[in-house]
DNA sequence: AGCCATGAAATAGATAATCTATATCATGAC
DNA sequence: GTCATGATATAGATTATCTATTTCATGGCT
C-alpha cells in the first residue's frame, strides 16, 4: 500500500529523484518500492533508461484507475482531520438557545474565532452514538451512565410578570395570585409546589386558579410579556426581559429544583480540541452570577 | 495506509476479532492499527464497549468515502495481476498470421490451454513503449538495439504457381519465365535477383517481363492460385497450398535472404510467464523443418 | 579527451512499522 | 463459580522501509 503512494508520485513527476524529494525519502527508497510493486503485480511498470524512467502502457492504465482512488482517500482523510478540528456541533433546548445562549454567542466567537459552530436547537435528547454531535446542553438531573455530565448551574424557578399586570392584579403578596392567571411550562410544572411553599392559599384555592399550559418555556415567557398572566420560569431564561424591565419579579420566592443545566458528552468519544474550548467557555459563562433586578419598585420578601 | 485496510475490515465485520481473522493477524494488531489511525485523524472512529465495538458517525461517513476507493485499488490491482498473468498480446504481419500462424494456433492453445491470446495482425512495426504488446513476429534483419530479437527462421524465396499455369506456359526451365507474368510483393521484391541468379535471361529481357504488384504476400499468393502468374514467396507462407497441391514449385531455385522472421520483445520490459510460454512454443514450432513437396511431378534443379 | 554532475540500480545495515505473546478486564453463558 | 469471549495494554520479535554507499552510463563543460 505504501508502494502505491510511491508509484503515484513517480508517475506524476516522471522521475524517481523528484518523487523522492516529494516524499522526503532517498531515490533508493523509491526504486525499491517500485521494484516491490512490480514484483507484487507481476508487471513491469517503468522502462529504465540511463538516468531516466518511462512508464509502460500497463503503468499508465493502472495509474488511471488508482490515482483518483488515492486522491479520494487523501481528500476524505484531510477533510476529516481538518473539518473535525474546528467544527463543533452543539445541541441544546430551543428555549435555552434563544434565551441564554444566543445573547452570549458573540462572546464565544470573539474569544475563539476559528471555531465553526454548528448549533442544533432541539428538545429531543441527543443520542451521541447515532448523531454527529460533540456536546449538548441538557436539562436533567445529571445522572446518565453513558454520559459525562458537567453542571452549568442548578435550576430554580421564580415568578415573573409585567409591571402593569402586577399593578392591575394588586400582586403585593403571593396570596394575591388567587386572582391571577398562571402560565405553566412542561419543563417546569411547579406552580403547585411554589404556592404551597410561599403562599397561605389552601390546596382547593390553588387548584382553582386558572392556568394556561405551554410546551416551551419560550412561549410562556412571551405570553407573560403580553400580559396574559404570571410565569414560573428559570431566571436564566428571563435575563433579557428582566434587565429590559419587560418583566419584573413581583415576589422574591425562588424554588430550588433537583434538575439543572448540564453540559453532556459521550463518555467514550474523545472531544476534539475545539469542542474542549467550547465546553470550557460554557463552564466559564455559567459561572457568571445571575444578577438581582435592581430596577424593581415592588417590595419583595427575603431573597433565596 | 495499512491502517486503512484494517479500518475497512473492521467496518465490514464490526469486530476486531473477525477483522483479525480476515487479515490473518492477531486482534491486538487490529486494535493498534485502529488506534494509530484515530490518532492520525484526530477523531474517534469506534466506541469501545465490553467485547464490542461500534462505529461512530465520523467513521461511517469516512468509510463511505474511502471504501469505494480501496475497492477500486484492489480491483485494478487484481485485474492487472491476473489478466496480465494469462493474457498474451502477440503481433505479426497479416500474411504470416494467415498463412503460418493460424494453422498452428490450435496446437498452441492445446498445449497451453490457460493462455488468453490476443492476436494483432498488422504490418505496422510495433512500438512496445506505446502499445500493450508482449511479443511480435517481425520480418527484418534482426538488428534493433531496443529489442531482443530471436530468430525463428531465415527467409528464402522460391517460385510458386499452379500446375495448369506451368504446363500452359511450358515452364520447364527458368528461362521460360520470359513468357510468364511475375507476381511481386512489397516484402519480397526479389524477382530481378532471382532471375539473375537462376536464369540465363539478360537484363533487358528480365525488365520486359510483365509484373503485377501486391502490397501483401497473401494477395500475391491468392493471385497465383487463380492462375494469374508466378509468385516469388516464402515457403513458410505457402505450406497449405503446396501440401494441398493448389500450388507447385516449377523450379528448385531458392534465394536466401538476409532478412528473417524474428520473435521480438522490448529489451527492458520483462515478459510475463505466459508470454514466455508463447515465445518458447514459437521457437519450437519454427524449428520444425519446412517439408519438400513430395507430390510435385516437375523436375527441379539441384536443391538449395 | 578528461572531468564532473546527474539519475538510475544494487546492496548492507540502521531504523521504524507491524505483529505476536501475554496479561488483564468485563461480560454472558452454563 | 467457572469458563469462553472480545476488547485493551505492553514488551519484545519480526518485517518493512529507509539510508548510506558503491557502481554505472550518459551528457555537459572545459
Short mmCIF file of C-alpha atoms in Angstrom, two decimals, chain B residues 3-303:
data_model
loop_
_atom_site.label_atom_id
_atom_site.label_comp_id
_atom_site.label_asym_id
_atom_site.label_seq_id
_atom_site.Cartn_x
_atom_site.Cartn_y
_atom_site.Cartn_z
CA UNK B 3 -4.38 1.04 8.78
CA UNK B 4 -6.97 1.96 6.14
CA UNK B 5 -7.21 -1.67 5.11
CA UNK B 6 -7.59 -2.58 8.74
CA UNK B 7 -10.26 0.07 9.19
CA UNK B 8 -12.14 -1.25 6.16
CA UNK B 9 -12.09 -4.80 7.51
CA UNK B 10 -13.22 -3.65 10.96
CA UNK B 11 -16.10 -1.68 9.48
CA UNK B 12 -17.25 -4.57 7.36
CA UNK B 13 -17.07 -7.17 10.11
CA UNK B 14 -17.96 -4.89 13.03
CA UNK B 15 -15.45 -6.79 15.12
CA UNK B 16 -11.73 -6.55 15.72
CA UNK B 17 -11.54 -10.30 16.15
CA UNK B 18 -13.29 -11.03 12.87
CA UNK B 19 -11.21 -8.39 11.11
CA UNK B 20 -8.12 -10.09 12.55
CA UNK B 21 -9.25 -13.42 11.15
CA UNK B 22 -9.87 -11.88 7.77
CA UNK B 23 -6.48 -10.20 7.63
CA UNK B 24 -4.62 -13.12 9.24
CA UNK B 25 -3.25 -11.13 12.14
CA UNK B 26 -4.00 -11.01 15.86
CA UNK B 27 -6.79 -8.85 17.29
CA UNK B 28 -4.10 -6.88 19.10
CA UNK B 29 -2.65 -5.82 15.77
CA UNK B 30 -6.08 -4.63 14.64
CA UNK B 31 -6.57 -2.65 17.84
CA UNK B 32 -3.21 -0.97 17.46
CA UNK B 33 -3.76 -0.09 13.82
CA UNK B 34 -7.17 1.42 14.54
CA UNK B 35 -5.75 3.37 17.46
CA UNK B 36 -2.99 4.67 15.23
CA UNK B 37 -5.49 5.77 12.59
CA UNK B 38 -7.60 7.53 15.22
CA UNK B 39 -4.56 9.42 16.41
CA UNK B 40 -3.56 10.35 12.86
CA UNK B 41 -7.04 11.57 12.02
CA UNK B 42 -7.63 13.15 15.44
CA UNK B 43 -11.05 11.51 15.50
CA UNK B 44 -12.59 8.62 17.45
CA UNK B 45 -13.75 6.01 14.99
CA UNK B 46 -15.07 3.28 17.25
CA UNK B 47 -16.84 3.37 20.59
CA UNK B 48 -15.47 0.55 22.64
CA UNK B 49 -17.96 -1.39 24.72
CA UNK B 50 -17.08 -4.55 26.58
CA UNK B 51 -16.29 -7.16 23.96
CA UNK B 52 -17.86 -4.99 21.31
CA UNK B 53 -17.05 -2.05 19.08
CA UNK B 54 -19.40 0.42 17.49
CA UNK B 55 -18.51 2.77 14.68
CA UNK B 56 -19.09 6.46 15.24
CA UNK B 57 -20.86 8.78 12.80
CA UNK B 58 -17.48 10.06 11.73
CA UNK B 59 -16.33 6.52 10.98
CA UNK B 60 -19.42 5.77 8.94
CA UNK B 61 -19.11 8.87 6.81
CA UNK B 62 -15.35 8.46 6.37
CA UNK B 63 -15.81 4.82 5.39
CA UNK B 64 -18.44 5.75 2.84
CA UNK B 65 -15.82 7.83 1.10
CA UNK B 66 -12.77 5.60 1.30
CA UNK B 67 -14.30 2.17 0.90
CA UNK B 68 -15.11 2.55 -2.83
CA UNK B 69 -11.61 3.93 -3.35
CA UNK B 70 -10.00 0.96 -1.61
CA UNK B 71 -12.14 -1.37 -3.65
CA UNK B 72 -11.15 0.39 -6.86
CA UNK B 73 -7.49 -0.01 -5.98
CA UNK B 74 -7.89 -3.67 -5.10
CA UNK B 75 -9.84 -4.28 -8.27
CA UNK B 76 -7.35 -2.52 -10.52
CA UNK B 77 -4.50 -4.41 -8.88
CA UNK B 78 -6.23 -7.77 -9.18
CA UNK B 79 -7.09 -7.16 -12.81
CA UNK B 80 -3.54 -6.14 -13.61
CA UNK B 81 -2.11 -9.14 -11.81
CA UNK B 82 -4.47 -11.69 -13.28
CA UNK B 83 -5.27 -10.51 -16.77
CA UNK B 84 -1.58 -9.84 -17.27
CA UNK B 85 -0.77 -13.28 -15.98
CA UNK B 86 -2.61 -15.23 -18.64
CA UNK B 87 -3.14 -12.70 -21.41
CA UNK B 88 -0.53 -12.52 -24.15
CA UNK B 89 -0.60 -9.91 -26.86
CA UNK B 90 1.08 -11.13 -30.00
CA UNK B 91 1.52 -9.06 -33.11
CA UNK B 92 2.59 -10.31 -36.53
CA UNK B 93 2.31 -9.42 -40.23
CA UNK B 94 -1.11 -10.34 -41.63
CA UNK B 95 0.26 -12.71 -44.24
CA UNK B 96 2.31 -14.52 -41.68
CA UNK B 97 -0.70 -14.70 -39.39
CA UNK B 98 -2.96 -16.09 -42.09
CA UNK B 99 -0.53 -18.46 -43.69
CA UNK B 100 1.76 -19.68 -40.91
CA UNK B 101 0.37 -18.96 -37.53
CA UNK B 102 -3.32 -19.76 -37.99
CA UNK B 103 -2.68 -23.35 -38.93
CA UNK B 104 -0.61 -23.87 -35.80
CA UNK B 105 -2.66 -21.84 -33.36
CA UNK B 106 -4.82 -24.77 -32.32
CA UNK B 107 -1.65 -26.58 -31.26
CA UNK B 108 -0.61 -23.63 -29.11
CA UNK B 109 -3.95 -23.47 -27.35
CA UNK B 110 -3.97 -27.21 -26.85
CA UNK B 111 -0.52 -27.19 -25.31
CA UNK B 112 -1.23 -24.11 -23.16
CA UNK B 113 -4.98 -24.01 -22.55
CA UNK B 114 -4.98 -21.24 -19.95
CA UNK B 115 -3.36 -18.70 -22.20
CA UNK B 116 -5.60 -15.87 -23.36
CA UNK B 117 -4.19 -14.95 -26.70
CA UNK B 118 -4.68 -11.51 -28.19
CA UNK B 119 -3.58 -11.51 -31.79
CA UNK B 120 -2.80 -8.35 -33.69
CA UNK B 121 -2.25 -8.85 -37.40
CA UNK B 122 -0.62 -5.68 -38.57
CA UNK B 123 2.13 -4.60 -40.92
CA UNK B 124 2.88 -1.60 -38.72
CA UNK B 125 6.08 -2.01 -36.73
CA UNK B 126 5.22 -2.46 -33.06
CA UNK B 127 6.21 0.28 -30.64
CA UNK B 128 6.46 -1.63 -27.38
CA UNK B 129 6.67 1.55 -25.37
CA UNK B 130 3.38 2.87 -26.64
CA UNK B 131 1.41 -0.29 -27.15
CA UNK B 132 0.47 -3.01 -24.73
CA UNK B 133 2.11 -5.72 -26.81
CA UNK B 134 4.09 -8.57 -25.25
CA UNK B 135 5.63 -10.19 -28.33
CA UNK B 136 5.78 -9.58 -32.01
CA UNK B 137 6.89 -11.57 -35.01
CA UNK B 138 8.72 -9.22 -37.26
CA UNK B 139 10.23 -9.70 -40.67
CA UNK B 140 13.52 -7.84 -40.68
CA UNK B 141 17.25 -8.28 -40.34
CA UNK B 142 17.15 -8.83 -36.60
CA UNK B 143 19.04 -5.69 -35.70
CA UNK B 144 17.34 -3.18 -33.41
CA UNK B 145 19.04 -2.08 -30.23
CA UNK B 146 15.79 -1.53 -28.40
CA UNK B 147 14.64 -5.09 -28.95
CA UNK B 148 15.54 -8.60 -28.04
CA UNK B 149 15.22 -10.46 -31.34
CA UNK B 150 15.13 -14.23 -31.52
CA UNK B 151 15.39 -15.78 -34.96
CA UNK B 152 12.56 -18.12 -35.91
CA UNK B 153 13.95 -18.80 -39.38
CA UNK B 154 15.96 -17.06 -42.04
CA UNK B 155 13.96 -16.28 -45.08
CA UNK B 156 14.28 -17.57 -48.54
CA UNK B 157 12.08 -17.16 -51.55
CA UNK B 158 11.03 -19.78 -54.05
CA UNK B 159 8.84 -19.74 -57.15
CA UNK B 160 5.26 -20.99 -56.96
CA UNK B 161 2.43 -21.31 -59.50
CA UNK B 162 -0.41 -23.66 -60.41
CA UNK B 163 0.31 -26.86 -62.31
CA UNK B 164 -2.00 -25.67 -65.09
CA UNK B 165 -0.14 -22.38 -65.42
CA UNK B 166 3.21 -24.14 -65.56
CA UNK B 167 2.02 -26.50 -68.29
CA UNK B 168 0.34 -23.78 -70.34
CA UNK B 169 3.46 -21.61 -70.21
CA UNK B 170 5.78 -24.58 -70.72
CA UNK B 171 7.71 -23.62 -67.61
CA UNK B 172 10.41 -26.30 -67.88
CA UNK B 173 13.35 -24.04 -67.19
CA UNK B 174 13.65 -20.62 -65.53
CA UNK B 175 14.29 -19.08 -68.94
CA UNK B 176 10.68 -19.87 -69.78
CA UNK B 177 9.64 -17.21 -67.29
CA UNK B 178 10.22 -14.68 -70.08
CA UNK B 179 6.76 -15.68 -71.26
CA UNK B 180 5.05 -15.54 -67.84
CA UNK B 181 3.56 -12.88 -65.54
CA UNK B 182 5.55 -12.19 -62.41
CA UNK B 183 3.63 -11.59 -59.15
CA UNK B 184 5.61 -9.25 -56.87
CA UNK B 185 5.15 -8.45 -53.18
CA UNK B 186 6.40 -5.36 -51.36
CA UNK B 187 8.00 -7.52 -48.72
CA UNK B 188 9.96 -9.71 -51.08
CA UNK B 189 10.64 -7.68 -54.28
CA UNK B 190 13.40 -10.01 -55.46
CA UNK B 191 12.41 -11.23 -58.93
CA UNK B 192 15.32 -9.44 -60.59
CA UNK B 193 17.79 -11.08 -58.24
CA UNK B 194 16.19 -14.48 -58.58
CA UNK B 195 16.24 -14.42 -62.40
CA UNK B 196 19.74 -13.06 -62.46
CA UNK B 197 20.79 -15.97 -60.28
CA UNK B 198 18.84 -18.82 -61.77
CA UNK B 199 18.13 -17.94 -65.45
CA UNK B 200 20.20 -17.04 -68.48
CA UNK B 201 17.91 -14.18 -69.44
CA UNK B 202 19.67 -10.86 -70.00
CA UNK B 203 18.72 -7.80 -68.01
CA UNK B 204 16.71 -6.27 -70.85
CA UNK B 205 14.61 -9.35 -71.26
CA UNK B 206 14.08 -9.59 -67.46
CA UNK B 207 12.97 -5.97 -67.28
CA UNK B 208 10.46 -6.59 -70.06
CA UNK B 209 8.58 -9.39 -68.33
CA UNK B 210 5.16 -8.11 -67.18
CA UNK B 211 4.67 -7.78 -63.43
CA UNK B 212 1.70 -7.40 -61.07
CA UNK B 213 2.46 -5.74 -57.74
CA UNK B 214 0.83 -6.58 -54.39
CA UNK B 215 1.37 -4.96 -51.04
CA UNK B 216 0.66 -8.17 -49.18
CA UNK B 217 2.12 -11.62 -49.84
CA UNK B 218 -1.24 -13.09 -49.02
CA UNK B 219 -2.85 -11.48 -52.03
CA UNK B 220 0.02 -12.36 -54.36
CA UNK B 221 -0.34 -15.98 -53.29
CA UNK B 222 -4.08 -15.84 -53.92
CA UNK B 223 -3.47 -14.39 -57.37
CA UNK B 224 -1.08 -17.25 -58.14
CA UNK B 225 -3.73 -19.75 -57.09
CA UNK B 226 -6.09 -18.05 -59.52
CA UNK B 227 -3.62 -18.68 -62.31
CA UNK B 228 -2.60 -15.08 -62.79
CA UNK B 229 1.10 -15.74 -62.79
CA UNK B 230 4.04 -16.99 -60.75
CA UNK B 231 4.76 -15.71 -57.28
CA UNK B 232 8.10 -15.40 -55.54
CA UNK B 233 7.28 -16.14 -51.94
CA UNK B 234 8.48 -17.53 -48.67
CA UNK B 235 7.87 -21.26 -48.38
CA UNK B 236 6.61 -20.61 -44.88
CA UNK B 237 3.65 -18.81 -46.35
CA UNK B 238 2.69 -21.41 -48.91
CA UNK B 239 2.61 -24.58 -46.81
CA UNK B 240 -1.12 -25.12 -47.18
CA UNK B 241 -1.11 -24.51 -50.90
CA UNK B 242 1.86 -26.76 -51.54
CA UNK B 243 0.63 -29.63 -49.40
CA UNK B 244 -2.83 -29.37 -50.97
CA UNK B 245 -1.26 -29.11 -54.43
CA UNK B 246 -3.02 -25.85 -55.16
CA UNK B 247 0.48 -24.54 -55.97
CA UNK B 248 3.61 -26.30 -57.14
CA UNK B 249 7.24 -25.31 -57.33
CA UNK B 250 8.13 -25.43 -61.03
CA UNK B 251 11.86 -24.85 -60.26
CA UNK B 252 14.14 -25.74 -57.40
CA UNK B 253 15.88 -22.37 -57.18
CA UNK B 254 15.60 -20.75 -53.76
CA UNK B 255 17.13 -17.39 -52.98
CA UNK B 256 18.43 -16.97 -49.42
CA UNK B 257 17.75 -13.58 -47.95
CA UNK B 258 19.37 -11.51 -45.22
CA UNK B 259 16.07 -10.93 -43.52
CA UNK B 260 14.22 -13.40 -41.42
CA UNK B 261 11.25 -13.89 -39.18
CA UNK B 262 12.19 -12.91 -35.66
CA UNK B 263 10.33 -13.02 -32.34
CA UNK B 264 10.88 -9.60 -30.84
CA UNK B 265 10.22 -8.06 -27.45
CA UNK B 266 11.26 -4.89 -25.68
CA UNK B 267 14.69 -5.44 -24.18
CA UNK B 268 13.68 -3.72 -20.93
CA UNK B 269 10.18 -4.97 -20.30
CA UNK B 270 10.07 -8.34 -18.61
CA UNK B 271 7.89 -10.98 -20.21
CA UNK B 272 5.10 -12.45 -18.16
CA UNK B 273 5.28 -16.21 -17.58
CA UNK B 274 2.51 -16.76 -20.10
CA UNK B 275 4.31 -14.68 -22.72
CA UNK B 276 7.44 -16.72 -22.10
CA UNK B 277 5.46 -19.90 -22.80
CA UNK B 278 4.21 -18.49 -26.09
CA UNK B 279 7.70 -17.43 -27.10
CA UNK B 280 9.10 -20.86 -26.32
CA UNK B 281 6.34 -22.50 -28.30
CA UNK B 282 7.04 -20.22 -31.29
CA UNK B 283 10.72 -21.18 -31.20
CA UNK B 284 9.83 -24.87 -31.11
CA UNK B 285 7.34 -24.55 -33.96
CA UNK B 286 9.86 -22.59 -36.04
CA UNK B 287 12.40 -25.36 -35.55
CA UNK B 288 10.13 -27.80 -37.44
CA UNK B 289 11.64 -28.37 -40.86
CA UNK B 290 9.83 -26.94 -43.85
CA UNK B 291 8.97 -30.10 -45.91
CA UNK B 292 9.88 -30.52 -49.56
CA UNK B 293 6.85 -31.09 -51.78
CA UNK B 294 6.81 -34.87 -52.50
CA UNK B 295 3.82 -34.61 -54.88
CA UNK B 296 5.43 -32.32 -57.48
CA UNK B 297 5.74 -34.05 -60.89
CA UNK B 298 8.05 -31.43 -62.37
CA UNK B 299 11.77 -31.99 -62.35
CA UNK B 300 13.80 -29.47 -60.44
CA UNK B 301 17.42 -28.48 -60.49
CA UNK B 302 19.70 -29.21 -57.54
CA UNK B 303 18.08 -28.29 -54.23
#
